[in-house]
mmCIF file of C-alpha atoms and ligand atoms in Angstrom:
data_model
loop_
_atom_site.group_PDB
_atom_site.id
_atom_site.type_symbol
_atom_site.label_atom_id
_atom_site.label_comp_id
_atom_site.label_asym_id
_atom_site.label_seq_id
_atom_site.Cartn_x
_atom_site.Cartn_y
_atom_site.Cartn_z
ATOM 1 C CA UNK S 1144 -120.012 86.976 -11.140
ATOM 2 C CA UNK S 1145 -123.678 89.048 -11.445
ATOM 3 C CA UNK S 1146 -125.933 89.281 -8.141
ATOM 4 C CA UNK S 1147 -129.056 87.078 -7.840
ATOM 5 C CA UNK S 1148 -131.985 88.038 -6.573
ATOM 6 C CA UNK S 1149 -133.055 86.426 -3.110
ATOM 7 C CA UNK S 1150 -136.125 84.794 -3.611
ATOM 8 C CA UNK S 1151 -138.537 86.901 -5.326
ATOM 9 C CA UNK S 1152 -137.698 89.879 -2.960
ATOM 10 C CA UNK S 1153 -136.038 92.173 -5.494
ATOM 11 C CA UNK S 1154 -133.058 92.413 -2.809
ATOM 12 C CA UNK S 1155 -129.666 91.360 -4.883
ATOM 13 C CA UNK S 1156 -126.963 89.847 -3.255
ATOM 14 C CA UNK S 1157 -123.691 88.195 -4.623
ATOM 15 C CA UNK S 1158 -123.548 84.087 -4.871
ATOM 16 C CA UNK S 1159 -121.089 83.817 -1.983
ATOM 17 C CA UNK S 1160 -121.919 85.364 1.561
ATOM 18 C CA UNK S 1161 -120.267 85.171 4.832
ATOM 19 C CA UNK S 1162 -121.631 83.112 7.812
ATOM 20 C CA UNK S 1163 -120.725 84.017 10.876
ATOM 21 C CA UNK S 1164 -121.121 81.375 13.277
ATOM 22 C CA UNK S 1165 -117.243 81.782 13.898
ATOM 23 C CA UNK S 1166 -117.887 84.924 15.423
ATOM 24 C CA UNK S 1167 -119.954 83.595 18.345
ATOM 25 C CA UNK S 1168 -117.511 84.297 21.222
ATOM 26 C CA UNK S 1169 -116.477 80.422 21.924
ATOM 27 C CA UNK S 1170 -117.883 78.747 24.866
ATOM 28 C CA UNK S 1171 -118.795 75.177 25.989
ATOM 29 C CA UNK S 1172 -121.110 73.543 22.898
ATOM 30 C CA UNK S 1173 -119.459 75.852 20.486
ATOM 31 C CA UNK S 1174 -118.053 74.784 17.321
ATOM 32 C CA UNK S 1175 -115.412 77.413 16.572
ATOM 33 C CA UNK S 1176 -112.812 79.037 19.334
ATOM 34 C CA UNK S 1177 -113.353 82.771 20.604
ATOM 35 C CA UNK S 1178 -112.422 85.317 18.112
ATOM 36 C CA UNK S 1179 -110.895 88.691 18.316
ATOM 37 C CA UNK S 1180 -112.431 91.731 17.482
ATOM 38 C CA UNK S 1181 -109.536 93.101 15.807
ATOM 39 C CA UNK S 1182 -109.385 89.285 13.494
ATOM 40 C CA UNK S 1183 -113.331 89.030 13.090
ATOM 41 C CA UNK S 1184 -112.675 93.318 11.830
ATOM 42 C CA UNK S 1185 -109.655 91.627 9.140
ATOM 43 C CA UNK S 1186 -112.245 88.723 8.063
ATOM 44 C CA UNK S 1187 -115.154 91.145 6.908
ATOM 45 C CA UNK S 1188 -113.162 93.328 5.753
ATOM 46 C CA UNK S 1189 -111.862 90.725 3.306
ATOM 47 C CA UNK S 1190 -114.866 89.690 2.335
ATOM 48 C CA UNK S 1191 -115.659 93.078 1.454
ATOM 49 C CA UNK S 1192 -113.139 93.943 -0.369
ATOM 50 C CA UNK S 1193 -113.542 91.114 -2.348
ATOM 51 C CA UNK S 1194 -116.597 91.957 -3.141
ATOM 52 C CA UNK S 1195 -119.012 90.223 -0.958
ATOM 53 C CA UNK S 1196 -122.740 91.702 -0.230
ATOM 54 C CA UNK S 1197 -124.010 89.652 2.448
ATOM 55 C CA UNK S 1198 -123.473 88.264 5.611
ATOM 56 C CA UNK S 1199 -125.585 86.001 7.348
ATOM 57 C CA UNK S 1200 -125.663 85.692 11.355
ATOM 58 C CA UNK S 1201 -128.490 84.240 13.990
ATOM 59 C CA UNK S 1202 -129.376 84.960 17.492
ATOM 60 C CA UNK S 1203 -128.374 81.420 18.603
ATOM 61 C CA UNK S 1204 -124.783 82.362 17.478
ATOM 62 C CA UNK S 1205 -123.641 83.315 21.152
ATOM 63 C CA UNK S 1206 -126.954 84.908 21.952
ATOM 64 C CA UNK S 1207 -126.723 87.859 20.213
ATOM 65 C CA UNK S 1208 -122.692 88.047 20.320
ATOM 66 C CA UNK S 1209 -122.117 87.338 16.666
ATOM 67 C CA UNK S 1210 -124.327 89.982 14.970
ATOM 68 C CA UNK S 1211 -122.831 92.423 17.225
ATOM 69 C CA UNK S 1212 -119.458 91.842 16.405
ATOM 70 C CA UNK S 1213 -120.664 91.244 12.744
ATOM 71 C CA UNK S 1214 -122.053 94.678 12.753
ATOM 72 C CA UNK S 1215 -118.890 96.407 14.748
ATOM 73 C CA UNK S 1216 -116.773 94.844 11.655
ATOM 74 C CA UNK S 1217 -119.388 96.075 8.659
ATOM 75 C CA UNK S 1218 -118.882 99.539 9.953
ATOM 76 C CA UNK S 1219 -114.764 98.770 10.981
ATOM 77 C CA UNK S 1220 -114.693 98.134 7.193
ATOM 78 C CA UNK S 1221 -116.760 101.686 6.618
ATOM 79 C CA UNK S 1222 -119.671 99.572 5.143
ATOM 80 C CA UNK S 1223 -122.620 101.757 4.175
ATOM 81 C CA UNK S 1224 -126.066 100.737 5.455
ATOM 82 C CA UNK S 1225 -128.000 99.620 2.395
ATOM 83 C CA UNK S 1226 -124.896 98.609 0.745
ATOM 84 C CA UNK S 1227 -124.798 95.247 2.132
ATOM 85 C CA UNK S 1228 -127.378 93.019 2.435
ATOM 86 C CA UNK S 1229 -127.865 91.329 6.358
ATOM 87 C CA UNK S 1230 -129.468 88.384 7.167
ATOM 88 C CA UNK S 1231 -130.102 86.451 11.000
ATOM 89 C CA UNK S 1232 -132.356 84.011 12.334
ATOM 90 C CA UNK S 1233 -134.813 83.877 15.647
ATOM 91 C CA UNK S 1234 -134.100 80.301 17.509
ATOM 92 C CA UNK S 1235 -137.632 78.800 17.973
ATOM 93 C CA UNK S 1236 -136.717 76.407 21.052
ATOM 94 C CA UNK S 1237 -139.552 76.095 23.929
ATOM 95 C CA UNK S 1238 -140.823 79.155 22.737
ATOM 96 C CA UNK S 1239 -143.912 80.801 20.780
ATOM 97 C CA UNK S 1240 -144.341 82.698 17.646
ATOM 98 C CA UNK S 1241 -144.958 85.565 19.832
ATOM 99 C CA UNK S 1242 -140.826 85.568 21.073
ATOM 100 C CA UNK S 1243 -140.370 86.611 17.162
ATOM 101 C CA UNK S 1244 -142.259 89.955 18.022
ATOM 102 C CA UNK S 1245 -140.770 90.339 21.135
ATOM 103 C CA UNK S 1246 -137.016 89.807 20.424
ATOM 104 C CA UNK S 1247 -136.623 91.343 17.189
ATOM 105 C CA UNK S 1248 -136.048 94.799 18.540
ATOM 106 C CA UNK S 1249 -132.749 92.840 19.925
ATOM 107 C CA UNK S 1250 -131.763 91.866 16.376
ATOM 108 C CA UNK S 1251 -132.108 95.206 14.940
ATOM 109 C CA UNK S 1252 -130.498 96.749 18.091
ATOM 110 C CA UNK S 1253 -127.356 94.435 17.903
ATOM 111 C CA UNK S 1254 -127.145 94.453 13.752
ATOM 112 C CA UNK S 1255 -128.025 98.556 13.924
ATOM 113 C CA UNK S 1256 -127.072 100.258 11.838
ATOM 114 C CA UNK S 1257 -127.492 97.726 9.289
ATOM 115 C CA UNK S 1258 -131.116 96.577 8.599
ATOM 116 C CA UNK S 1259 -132.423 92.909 8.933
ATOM 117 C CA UNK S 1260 -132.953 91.725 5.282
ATOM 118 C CA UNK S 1261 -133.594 88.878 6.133
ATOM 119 C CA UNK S 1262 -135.162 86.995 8.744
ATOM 120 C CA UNK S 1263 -135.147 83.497 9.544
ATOM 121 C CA UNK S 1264 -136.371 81.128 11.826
ATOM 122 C CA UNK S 1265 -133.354 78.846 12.140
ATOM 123 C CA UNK S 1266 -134.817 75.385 12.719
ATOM 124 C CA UNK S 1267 -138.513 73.841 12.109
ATOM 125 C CA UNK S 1268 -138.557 72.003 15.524
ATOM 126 C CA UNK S 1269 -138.772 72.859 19.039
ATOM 127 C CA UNK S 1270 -141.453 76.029 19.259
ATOM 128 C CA UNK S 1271 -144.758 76.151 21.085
ATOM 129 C CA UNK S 1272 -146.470 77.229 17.644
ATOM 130 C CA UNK S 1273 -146.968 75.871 14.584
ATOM 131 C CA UNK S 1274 -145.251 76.969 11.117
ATOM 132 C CA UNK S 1275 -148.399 78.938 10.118
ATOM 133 C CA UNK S 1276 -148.152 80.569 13.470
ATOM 134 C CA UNK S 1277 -144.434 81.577 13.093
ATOM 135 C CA UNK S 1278 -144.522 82.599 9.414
ATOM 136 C CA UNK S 1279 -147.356 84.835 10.363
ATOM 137 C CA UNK S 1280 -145.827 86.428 12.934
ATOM 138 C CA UNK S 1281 -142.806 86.928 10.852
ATOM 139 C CA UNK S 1282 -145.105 88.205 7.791
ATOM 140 C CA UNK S 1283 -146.183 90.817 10.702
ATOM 141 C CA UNK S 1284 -142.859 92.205 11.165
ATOM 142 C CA UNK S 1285 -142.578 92.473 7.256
ATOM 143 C CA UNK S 1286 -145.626 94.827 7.445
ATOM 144 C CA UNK S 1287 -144.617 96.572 10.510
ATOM 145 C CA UNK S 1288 -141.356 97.671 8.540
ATOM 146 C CA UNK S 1289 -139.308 96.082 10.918
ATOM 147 C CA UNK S 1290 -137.541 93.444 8.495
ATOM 148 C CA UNK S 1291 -137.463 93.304 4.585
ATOM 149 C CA UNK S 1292 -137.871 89.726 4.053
ATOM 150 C CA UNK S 1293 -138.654 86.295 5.592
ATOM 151 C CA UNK S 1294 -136.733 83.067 4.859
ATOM 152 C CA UNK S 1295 -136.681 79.873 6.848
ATOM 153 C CA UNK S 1296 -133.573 76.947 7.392
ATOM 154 C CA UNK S 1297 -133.598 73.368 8.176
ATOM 155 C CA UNK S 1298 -137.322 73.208 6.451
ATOM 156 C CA UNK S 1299 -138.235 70.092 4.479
ATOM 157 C CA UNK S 1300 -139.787 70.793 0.961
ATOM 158 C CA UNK S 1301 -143.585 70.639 3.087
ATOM 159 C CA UNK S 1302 -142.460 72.502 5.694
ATOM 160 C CA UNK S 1303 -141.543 75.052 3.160
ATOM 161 C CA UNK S 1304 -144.835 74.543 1.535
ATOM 162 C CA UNK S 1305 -146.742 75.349 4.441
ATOM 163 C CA UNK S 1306 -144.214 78.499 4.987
ATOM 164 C CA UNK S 1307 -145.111 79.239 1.511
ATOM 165 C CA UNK S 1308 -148.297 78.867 1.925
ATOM 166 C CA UNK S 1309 -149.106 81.312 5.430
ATOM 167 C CA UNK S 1310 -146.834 83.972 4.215
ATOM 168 C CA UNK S 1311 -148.682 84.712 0.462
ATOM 169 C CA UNK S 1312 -151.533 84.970 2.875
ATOM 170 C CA UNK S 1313 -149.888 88.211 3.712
ATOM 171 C CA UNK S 1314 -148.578 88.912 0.372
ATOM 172 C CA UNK S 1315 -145.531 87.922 1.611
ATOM 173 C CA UNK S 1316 -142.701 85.889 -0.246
ATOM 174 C CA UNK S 1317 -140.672 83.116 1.500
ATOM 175 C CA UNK S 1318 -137.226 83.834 0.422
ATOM 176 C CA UNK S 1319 -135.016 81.363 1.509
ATOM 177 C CA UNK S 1320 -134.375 78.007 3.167
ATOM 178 C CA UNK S 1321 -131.036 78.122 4.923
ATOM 179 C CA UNK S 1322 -129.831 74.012 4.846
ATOM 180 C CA UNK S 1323 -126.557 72.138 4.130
ATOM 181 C CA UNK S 1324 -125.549 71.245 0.418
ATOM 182 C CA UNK S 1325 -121.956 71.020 -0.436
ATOM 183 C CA UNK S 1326 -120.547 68.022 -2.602
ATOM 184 C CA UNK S 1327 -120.615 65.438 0.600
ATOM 185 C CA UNK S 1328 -124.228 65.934 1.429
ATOM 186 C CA UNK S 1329 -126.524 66.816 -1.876
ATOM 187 C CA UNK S 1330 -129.994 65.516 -0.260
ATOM 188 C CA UNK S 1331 -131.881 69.011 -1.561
ATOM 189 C CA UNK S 1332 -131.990 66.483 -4.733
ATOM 190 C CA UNK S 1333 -133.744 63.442 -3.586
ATOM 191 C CA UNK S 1334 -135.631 64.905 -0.517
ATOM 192 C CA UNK S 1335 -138.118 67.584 -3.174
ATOM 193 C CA UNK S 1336 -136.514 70.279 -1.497
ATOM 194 C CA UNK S 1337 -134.477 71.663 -4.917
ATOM 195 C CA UNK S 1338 -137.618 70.901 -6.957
ATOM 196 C CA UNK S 1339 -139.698 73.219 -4.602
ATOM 197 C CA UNK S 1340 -137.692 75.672 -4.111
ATOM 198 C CA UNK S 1341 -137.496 76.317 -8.395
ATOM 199 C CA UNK S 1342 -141.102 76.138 -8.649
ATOM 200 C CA UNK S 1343 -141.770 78.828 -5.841
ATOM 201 C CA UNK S 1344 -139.240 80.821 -6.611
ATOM 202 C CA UNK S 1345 -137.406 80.347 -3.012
ATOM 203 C CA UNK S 1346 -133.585 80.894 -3.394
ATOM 204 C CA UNK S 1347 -131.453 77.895 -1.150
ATOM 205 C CA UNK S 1348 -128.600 79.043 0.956
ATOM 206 C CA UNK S 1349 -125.945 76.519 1.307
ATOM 207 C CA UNK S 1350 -124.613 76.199 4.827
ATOM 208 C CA UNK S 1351 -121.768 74.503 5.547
ATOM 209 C CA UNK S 1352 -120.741 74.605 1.863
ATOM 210 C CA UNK S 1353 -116.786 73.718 2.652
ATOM 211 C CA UNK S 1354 -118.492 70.442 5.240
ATOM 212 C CA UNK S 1355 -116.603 72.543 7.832
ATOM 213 C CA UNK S 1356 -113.146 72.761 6.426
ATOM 214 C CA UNK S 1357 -113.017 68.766 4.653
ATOM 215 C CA UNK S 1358 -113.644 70.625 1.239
ATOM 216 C CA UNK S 1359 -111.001 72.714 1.931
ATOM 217 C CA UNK S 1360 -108.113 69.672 1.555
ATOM 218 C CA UNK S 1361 -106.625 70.716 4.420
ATOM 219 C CA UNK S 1362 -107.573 67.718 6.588
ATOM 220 C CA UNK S 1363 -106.612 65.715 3.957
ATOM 221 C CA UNK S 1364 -103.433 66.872 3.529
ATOM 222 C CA UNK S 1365 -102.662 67.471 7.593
ATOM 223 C CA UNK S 1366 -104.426 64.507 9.178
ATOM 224 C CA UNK S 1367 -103.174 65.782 12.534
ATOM 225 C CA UNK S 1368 -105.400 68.576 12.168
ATOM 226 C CA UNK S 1369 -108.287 66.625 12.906
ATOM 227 C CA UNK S 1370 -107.581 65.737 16.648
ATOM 228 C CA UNK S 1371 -107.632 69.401 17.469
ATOM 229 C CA UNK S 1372 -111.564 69.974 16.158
ATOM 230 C CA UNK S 1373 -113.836 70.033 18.875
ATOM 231 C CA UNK S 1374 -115.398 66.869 19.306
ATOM 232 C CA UNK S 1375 -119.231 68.104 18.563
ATOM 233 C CA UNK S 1376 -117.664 69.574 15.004
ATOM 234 C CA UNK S 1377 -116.231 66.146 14.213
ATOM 235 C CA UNK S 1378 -119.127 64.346 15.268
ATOM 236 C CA UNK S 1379 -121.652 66.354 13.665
ATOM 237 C CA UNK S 1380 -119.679 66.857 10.211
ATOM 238 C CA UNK S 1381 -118.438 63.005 9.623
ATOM 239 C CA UNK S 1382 -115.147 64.086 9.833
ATOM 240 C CA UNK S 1383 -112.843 61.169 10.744
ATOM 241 C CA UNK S 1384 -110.063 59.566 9.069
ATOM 242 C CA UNK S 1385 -112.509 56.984 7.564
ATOM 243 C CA UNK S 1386 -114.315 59.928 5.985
ATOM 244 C CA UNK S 1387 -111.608 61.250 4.665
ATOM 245 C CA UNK S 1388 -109.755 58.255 3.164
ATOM 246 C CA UNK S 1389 -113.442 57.238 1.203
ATOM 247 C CA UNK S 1390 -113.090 61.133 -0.122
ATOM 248 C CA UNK S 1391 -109.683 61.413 -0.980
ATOM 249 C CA UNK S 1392 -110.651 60.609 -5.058
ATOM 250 C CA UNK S 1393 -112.856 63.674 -4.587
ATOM 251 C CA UNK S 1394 -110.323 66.288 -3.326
ATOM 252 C CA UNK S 1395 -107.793 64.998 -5.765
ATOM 253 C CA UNK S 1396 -110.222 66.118 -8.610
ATOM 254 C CA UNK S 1397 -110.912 69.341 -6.771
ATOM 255 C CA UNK S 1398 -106.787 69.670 -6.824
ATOM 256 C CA UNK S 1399 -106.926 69.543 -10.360
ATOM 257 C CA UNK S 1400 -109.164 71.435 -11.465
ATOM 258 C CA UNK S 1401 -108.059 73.885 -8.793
ATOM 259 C CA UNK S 1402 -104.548 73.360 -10.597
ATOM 260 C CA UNK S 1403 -106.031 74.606 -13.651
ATOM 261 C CA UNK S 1404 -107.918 77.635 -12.507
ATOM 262 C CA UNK S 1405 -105.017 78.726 -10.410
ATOM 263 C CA UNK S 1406 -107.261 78.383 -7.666
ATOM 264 C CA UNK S 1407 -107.629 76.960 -4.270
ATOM 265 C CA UNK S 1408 -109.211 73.113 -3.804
ATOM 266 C CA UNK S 1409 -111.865 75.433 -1.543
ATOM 267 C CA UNK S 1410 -112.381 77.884 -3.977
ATOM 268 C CA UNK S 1411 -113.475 75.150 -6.408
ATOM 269 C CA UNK S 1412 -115.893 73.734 -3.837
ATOM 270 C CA UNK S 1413 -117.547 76.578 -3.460
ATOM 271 C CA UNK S 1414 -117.678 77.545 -7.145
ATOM 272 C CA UNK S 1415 -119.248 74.357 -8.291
ATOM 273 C CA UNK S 1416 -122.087 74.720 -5.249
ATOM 274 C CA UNK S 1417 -122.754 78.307 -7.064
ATOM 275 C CA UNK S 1418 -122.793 76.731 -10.607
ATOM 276 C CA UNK S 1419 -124.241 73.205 -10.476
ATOM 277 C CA UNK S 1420 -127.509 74.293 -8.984
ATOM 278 C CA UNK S 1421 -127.904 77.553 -11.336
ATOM 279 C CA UNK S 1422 -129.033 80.676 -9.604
ATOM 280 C CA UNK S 1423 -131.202 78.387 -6.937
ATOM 281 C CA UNK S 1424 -127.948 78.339 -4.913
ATOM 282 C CA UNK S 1425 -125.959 80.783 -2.684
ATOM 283 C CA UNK S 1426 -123.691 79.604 -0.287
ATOM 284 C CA UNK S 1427 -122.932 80.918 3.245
ATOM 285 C CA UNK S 1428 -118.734 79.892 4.207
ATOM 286 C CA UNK S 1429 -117.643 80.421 7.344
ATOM 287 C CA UNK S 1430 -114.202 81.875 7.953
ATOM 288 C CA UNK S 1431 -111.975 82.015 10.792
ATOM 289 C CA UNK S 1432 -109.030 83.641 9.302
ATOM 290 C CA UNK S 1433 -108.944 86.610 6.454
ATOM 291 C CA UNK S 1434 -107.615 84.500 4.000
ATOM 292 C CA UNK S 1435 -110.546 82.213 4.225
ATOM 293 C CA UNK S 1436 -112.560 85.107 3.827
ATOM 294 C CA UNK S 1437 -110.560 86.501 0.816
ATOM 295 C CA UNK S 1438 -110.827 82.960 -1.071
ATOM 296 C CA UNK S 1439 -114.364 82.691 -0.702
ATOM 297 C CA UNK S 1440 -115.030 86.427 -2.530
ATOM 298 C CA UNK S 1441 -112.295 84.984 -5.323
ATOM 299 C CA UNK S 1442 -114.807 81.774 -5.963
ATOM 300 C CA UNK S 1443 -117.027 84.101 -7.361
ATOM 301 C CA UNK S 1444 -114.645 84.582 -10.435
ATOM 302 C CA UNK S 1445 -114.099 80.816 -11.419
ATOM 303 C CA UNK S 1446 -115.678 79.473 -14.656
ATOM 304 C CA UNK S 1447 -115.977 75.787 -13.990
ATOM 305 C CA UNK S 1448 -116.672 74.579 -17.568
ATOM 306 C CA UNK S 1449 -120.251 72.033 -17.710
ATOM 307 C CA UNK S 1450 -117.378 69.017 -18.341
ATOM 308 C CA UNK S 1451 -115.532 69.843 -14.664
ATOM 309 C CA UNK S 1452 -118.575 70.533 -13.021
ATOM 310 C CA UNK S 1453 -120.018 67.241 -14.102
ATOM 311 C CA UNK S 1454 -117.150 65.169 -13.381
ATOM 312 C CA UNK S 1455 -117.045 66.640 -9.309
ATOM 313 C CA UNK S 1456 -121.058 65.700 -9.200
ATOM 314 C CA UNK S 1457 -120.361 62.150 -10.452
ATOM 315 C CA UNK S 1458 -117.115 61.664 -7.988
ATOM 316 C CA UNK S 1459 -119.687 63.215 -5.116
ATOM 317 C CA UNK S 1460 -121.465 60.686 -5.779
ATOM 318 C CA UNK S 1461 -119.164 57.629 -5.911
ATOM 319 C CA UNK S 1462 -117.327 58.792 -2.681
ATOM 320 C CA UNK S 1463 -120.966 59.329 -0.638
ATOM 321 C CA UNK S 1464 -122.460 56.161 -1.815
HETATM 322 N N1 NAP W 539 -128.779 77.493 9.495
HETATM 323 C C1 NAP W 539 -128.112 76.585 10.150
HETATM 324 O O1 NAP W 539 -128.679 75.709 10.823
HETATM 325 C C2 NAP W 539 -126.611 76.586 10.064
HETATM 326 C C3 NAP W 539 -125.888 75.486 10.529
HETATM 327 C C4 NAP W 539 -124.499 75.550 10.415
HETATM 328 C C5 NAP W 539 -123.879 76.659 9.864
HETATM 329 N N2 NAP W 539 -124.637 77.715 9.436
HETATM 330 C C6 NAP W 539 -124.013 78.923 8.838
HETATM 331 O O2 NAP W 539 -123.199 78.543 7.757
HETATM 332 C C7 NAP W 539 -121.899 79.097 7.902
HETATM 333 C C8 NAP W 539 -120.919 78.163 7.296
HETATM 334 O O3 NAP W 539 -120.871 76.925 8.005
HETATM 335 P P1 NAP W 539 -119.556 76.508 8.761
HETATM 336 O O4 NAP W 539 -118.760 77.735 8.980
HETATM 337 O O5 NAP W 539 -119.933 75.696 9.930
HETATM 338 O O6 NAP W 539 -118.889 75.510 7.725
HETATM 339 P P2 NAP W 539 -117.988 75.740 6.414
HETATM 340 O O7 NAP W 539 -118.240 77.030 5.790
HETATM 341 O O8 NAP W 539 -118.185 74.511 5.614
HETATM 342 O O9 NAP W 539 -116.517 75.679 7.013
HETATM 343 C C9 NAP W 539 -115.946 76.792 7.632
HETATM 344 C C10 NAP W 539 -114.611 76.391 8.216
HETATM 345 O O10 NAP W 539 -113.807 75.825 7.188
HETATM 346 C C11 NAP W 539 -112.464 76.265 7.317
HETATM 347 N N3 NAP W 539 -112.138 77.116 6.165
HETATM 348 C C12 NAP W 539 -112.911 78.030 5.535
HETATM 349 N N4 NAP W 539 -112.258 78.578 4.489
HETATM 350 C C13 NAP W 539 -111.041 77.989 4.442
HETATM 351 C C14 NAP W 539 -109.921 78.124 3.596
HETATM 352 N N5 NAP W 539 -109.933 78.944 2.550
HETATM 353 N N6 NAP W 539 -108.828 77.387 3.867
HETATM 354 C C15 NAP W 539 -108.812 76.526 4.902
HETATM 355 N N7 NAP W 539 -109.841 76.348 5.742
HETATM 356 C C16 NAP W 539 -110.954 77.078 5.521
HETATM 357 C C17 NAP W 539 -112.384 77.041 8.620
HETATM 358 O O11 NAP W 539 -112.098 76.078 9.626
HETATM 359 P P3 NAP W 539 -111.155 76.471 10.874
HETATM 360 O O12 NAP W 539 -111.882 77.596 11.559
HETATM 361 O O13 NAP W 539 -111.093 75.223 11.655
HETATM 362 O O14 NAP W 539 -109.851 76.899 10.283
HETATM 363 C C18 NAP W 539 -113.814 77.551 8.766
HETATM 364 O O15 NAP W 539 -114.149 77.834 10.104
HETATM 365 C C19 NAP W 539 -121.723 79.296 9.410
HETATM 366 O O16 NAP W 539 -120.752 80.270 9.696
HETATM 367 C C20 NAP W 539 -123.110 79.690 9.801
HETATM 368 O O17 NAP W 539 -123.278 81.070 9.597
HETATM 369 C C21 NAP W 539 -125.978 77.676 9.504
#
């Protein structure tokens, strides 16, 4: 599958990307257990390999911890700087659009060598300052050199608006809103935030695309599984044995088509997030073990014909009604 372009940045990056909240070094409040070095080195490596181009990470992902072990395994796998594309976010909580000047010579000092691409500011609640006052400063760091481009996550269609809106002021594009879409939760359809992202040009990055492992079949198939996810995962992904039972129809389909692609049930998740919402929509999986990693890069290959594709929208549908 061809690169799209990020916004209207001219930065290219392939459909599929790898999130990295997995690599936050554990802790109370976190969703995923501490990681290795040596296993988060095997996941980007996979991803790599097969033929991923960007990786997505955030300050609030174990303060800092995650982009440095993200960058430790880009150059582990002898990644080039310039040949991947890097993207993190600045965590706005009880503090001002000026933090975003102040702390990004941490991002670029943990993700060094690799330049920020991207910068977002991971939720639209909880700062001092306003949007305008946070896109500005952001626009700043654009013109200082200090990041390439600006995106945003969690923003509602006017929150982007008003994003939008500040940054142009600086001749600035917004790139990206960072939000969850994946077959269980499809609100970017309903809520205006698809429709304004096409007409401004502002490319959507699916988080959560797999709804933390359900799209994956496992749980479905291993229903013991489920106990051992940390409470705050379940509880903040719907995972539960009702949830699964009322989606069941939907991962059969996925097993199906999976069948006849020779792919994964995953795989096909992921592929019909990349296809069903043309090039609006990248998605960001998370991966805990290489494998993960390695089927996420393969999604990029499947074809889902317009029939297939269809038929997993309308059973998204009838299993989230
Ligand atoms: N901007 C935001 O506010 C925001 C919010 C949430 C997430 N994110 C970003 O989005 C990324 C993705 O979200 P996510 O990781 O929470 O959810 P996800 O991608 O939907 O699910 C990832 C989890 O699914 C399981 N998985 C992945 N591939 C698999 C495979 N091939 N086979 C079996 N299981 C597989 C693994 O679970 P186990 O580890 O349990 O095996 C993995 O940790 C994060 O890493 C983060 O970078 C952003």
């Amino acid at each position: 599958m061809t690169t799209r372009e990020l916004g209207r940045t001219g930065v290219r990056i392939s459909p599929i990307g790898l999130g990295s909240a997995q690599f936050s070094g554990g802790g109370s409040g976190t969703f995923f257990p501490a990681l290795a070095q040596s296993q988060v080195d095997a996941i980007v490596k996979a991803a790599v390999d097969g033929g991923i181009t960007w990786f997505d990470s955030a300050e609030g992902y174990g303060k800092g911890r995650s982009e440095r072990s993200l960058s430790a395994a880009l150059a582990h796998a002898g990644t080039q700087p310039g040949n991947v594309t890097v993207s993190t976010k600045w965590t706005p909580l009880v503090r001002t659009a000026r933090s975003i000047e102040r702390t990004i010579g941490d991002r670029i000092a943990n993700l060094a060598p690799y330049p920020v691409d991207l910068h977002q500011i991971h939720v639209p609640y909880g700062s001092l300052s306003s949007i305008r006052a946070q896109a500005r400063a952001m626009a700043h760091l654009v013109e200082a050199g200090k990041i390439r481009s600006v995106g945003v996550s969690n923003f509602s269609a006017r929150q982007m608006e008003t994003a939008h809106q500040e940054l142009a002021e600086h001749g600035v594009p917004l790139a990206a809103n960072q939000i969850q879409i994946n077959l269980l939760h499809r609100k970017i359809e309903t809520n205006g935030v698809l429709e304004t992202a096409r007409r401004l040009g502002i490319t959507l990055i699916a988080y959560v695309p797999l709804r933390s492992g359900m799209l994956t079949g496992k749980l479905h198939a291993d229903r013991t599984l489920v106990a051992r996810l940390p409470r705050q995962r379940r509880l903040l992904t719907g995972i539960s044995t009702k949830s699964l039972d009322r989606t069941t129809p939907l991962i059969e389909e996925l097993r199906t088509i999976a069948a006849a692609h020779r792919a994964t049930v995953g795989q096909v998740a992921l592929a019909w997030l990349i296809t069903y919402y043309g090039d609006t929509v990248v998605a960001t999986p998370g991966a805990s073990k290489p494998h993960h990693a390695e089927e996420a890069a393969g999604a990029m290959k499947i074809a889902l014909s317009d029939e297939e594709t269809r038929r997993l929208a309308d059973l998204s549908t009838q299993v989230t009604r």
